[in-house]
Coordinates of C-alpha atoms in Angstrom, one line a residue:
X562 CA -84.2 -198.4 4.0
X563 CA -86.1 -201.7 3.4
X564 CA -84.8 -204.6 5.5
X565 CA -84.0 -207.9 3.9
X566 CA -84.5 -211.3 5.5
X567 CA -83.4 -214.5 3.8
X568 CA -85.1 -217.7 5.0
X569 CA -83.4 -220.6 3.3
X570 CA -82.1 -224.2 3.6
X571 CA -79.1 -224.6 5.8
X572 CA -76.3 -222.1 5.3
X573 CA -77.5 -220.9 1.8
X574 CA -78.7 -217.5 3.2
X575 CA -75.4 -216.8 4.9
X576 CA -73.5 -217.8 1.8
X577 CA -75.6 -215.4 -0.3
X578 CA -75.0 -212.5 2.1
X579 CA -71.3 -213.4 2.1
X580 CA -71.2 -213.3 -1.7
X581 CA -73.1 -210.0 -1.8
X582 CA -70.7 -208.5 0.7
X583 CA -67.8 -209.5 -1.6
X584 CA -69.5 -207.9 -4.6
X585 CA -70.4 -204.7 -2.7
X586 CA -67.1 -204.5 -0.9
X587 CA -68.8 -204.5 2.6
X588 CA -71.5 -206.4 4.5
X589 CA -74.8 -204.6 3.9
X590 CA -76.8 -203.2 6.8
X591 CA -80.3 -204.4 7.8
X592 CA -79.8 -207.8 6.2
X593 CA -80.2 -211.1 8.1
X594 CA -80.7 -214.8 7.4
X595 CA -82.4 -217.7 9.0
X596 CA -81.1 -221.1 8.1
X597 CA -83.6 -223.9 8.3
X598 CA -82.4 -227.5 8.7
X599 CA -84.2 -230.8 8.3
X600 CA -84.3 -231.1 12.1
X601 CA -86.1 -227.7 12.7
X602 CA -89.8 -227.6 13.7
X603 CA -91.3 -224.7 11.6
X604 CA -93.5 -223.7 14.6
X605 CA -90.4 -223.4 16.8
X606 CA -88.5 -221.5 14.2
X607 CA -91.3 -219.0 13.5
X608 CA -90.6 -216.9 16.6
X609 CA -87.0 -216.5 15.6
X610 CA -88.0 -215.3 12.2
X611 CA -90.5 -212.8 13.7
X612 CA -87.8 -211.5 16.0
X613 CA -85.4 -211.0 13.0
X614 CA -88.2 -209.1 11.2
X615 CA -88.7 -206.7 14.1
X616 CA -85.0 -206.0 14.2
X617 CA -84.9 -205.4 10.4
X618 CA -87.9 -203.2 10.0
X619 CA -86.8 -199.6 10.2
X620 CA -90.2 -198.2 9.2
X621 CA -89.9 -199.0 5.5
X622 CA -90.9 -202.7 5.5
X623 CA -89.0 -205.9 5.0
X624 CA -88.5 -208.1 2.0
X625 CA -88.3 -211.8 2.8
X626 CA -86.4 -213.8 0.3
X627 CA -86.6 -217.6 0.3
X628 CA -84.9 -220.3 -1.8
X629 CA -87.6 -222.7 -3.0
X630 CA -91.3 -222.2 -3.2
X631 CA -93.2 -224.9 -1.3
X632 CA -90.3 -226.0 0.8
X633 CA -90.2 -225.6 4.6
X634 CA -88.3 -222.2 4.5
X635 CA -90.8 -220.7 2.1
X636 CA -93.7 -222.1 4.2
X637 CA -92.2 -220.3 7.2
X638 CA -91.7 -217.1 5.1
X639 CA -95.3 -217.1 4.0
X640 CA -96.4 -217.0 7.6
X641 CA -94.4 -213.7 8.0
X642 CA -96.0 -211.8 5.2
X643 CA -98.0 -208.7 5.8
X644 CA -99.1 -207.0 2.6
X645 CA -97.5 -203.6 2.2
X646 CA -95.2 -204.2 5.3
X647 CA -93.6 -207.6 4.8
X648 CA -93.4 -208.9 1.2
X649 CA -91.9 -212.1 0.0
X650 CA -90.2 -213.5 -3.1
X651 CA -89.1 -217.2 -3.7
X652 CA -86.2 -218.3 -5.8
X653 CA -83.5 -216.2 -4.2
X654 CA -80.3 -215.9 -6.1
X655 CA -77.2 -213.6 -6.0
X656 CA -78.5 -211.4 -8.8
X657 CA -81.9 -211.1 -7.0
X658 CA -80.2 -210.1 -3.7
X659 CA -77.8 -207.6 -5.3
X660 CA -80.8 -206.0 -7.1
X661 CA -82.8 -205.8 -3.9
X662 CA -79.9 -204.3 -2.0
X663 CA -79.2 -201.8 -4.8
X664 CA -82.8 -200.5 -4.8
X665 CA -83.8 -200.8 -1.1
X666 CA -83.9 -197.0 -0.7
X667 CA -87.1 -197.1 -2.8
X668 CA -90.6 -198.1 -1.6
X669 CA -91.0 -201.8 -0.7
X670 CA -93.2 -202.5 -3.7
X671 CA -90.3 -201.2 -6.0
X672 CA -87.8 -203.4 -4.1
X673 CA -90.0 -206.4 -4.7
X674 CA -90.2 -205.7 -8.4
X675 CA -86.5 -205.0 -8.8
X676 CA -85.6 -208.2 -6.9
X677 CA -87.8 -210.3 -9.1
X678 CA -86.4 -208.7 -12.3
X679 CA -82.9 -209.3 -11.0
X680 CA -83.7 -212.9 -10.5
X681 CA -85.2 -213.3 -13.9
X682 CA -82.5 -211.4 -15.8
X683 CA -79.8 -213.3 -13.9
X684 CA -80.8 -216.5 -15.6
X685 CA -79.2 -216.7 -19.0
X686 CA -77.6 -219.4 -21.2
X687 CA -73.9 -218.8 -21.5
X688 CA -72.1 -219.1 -24.8
X689 CA -68.5 -220.2 -25.3
X690 CA -66.3 -217.2 -25.5
X691 CA -62.7 -216.3 -25.1
X692 CA -60.9 -214.4 -22.5
X693 CA -60.0 -210.9 -23.7
X694 CA -57.1 -209.2 -22.2
X695 CA -58.6 -205.8 -23.1
X696 CA -61.8 -206.5 -21.1

C-alpha cells in the first residue's frame, strides 16, 4: 500500500484526513499530515517530514500531497521527493485525496495519475438544481 503524506498550511491536512475518514467510514491507514505555520522554519520542519515519510513507507513508496505550489509547504515537500519512491502533487483537495486512497494498492505511478485526475475532475461548475426526494 502506498503511504500518503499531506504537507499543508496549518490544520488543512488534518481537516482533509478527517473529511476523507467521514467519506470512507474510517480513518485510513498509512496517512499522515504535517501542518506548516507561518512561524515554522522549513529547515527545522524537514526532519519531521522525513521521519513521517519513513513511517509511511511500507515498501511501495509514498505520495506527498501539498496544498499550493510555490508556498512553504510545497517547498518542503519538494525536498522530500525521490523519483519512483517519493512522488508529489500540489493542489490537494478532497477529491484528489479520496482518489489517491482508493487506488493506493496500485503502483506509485498509478496513484499519482489517479490523484491528479481526481483533483482535475473534482473541479466543476455547479448548475442550479432542485432537491429530488427520489435521489
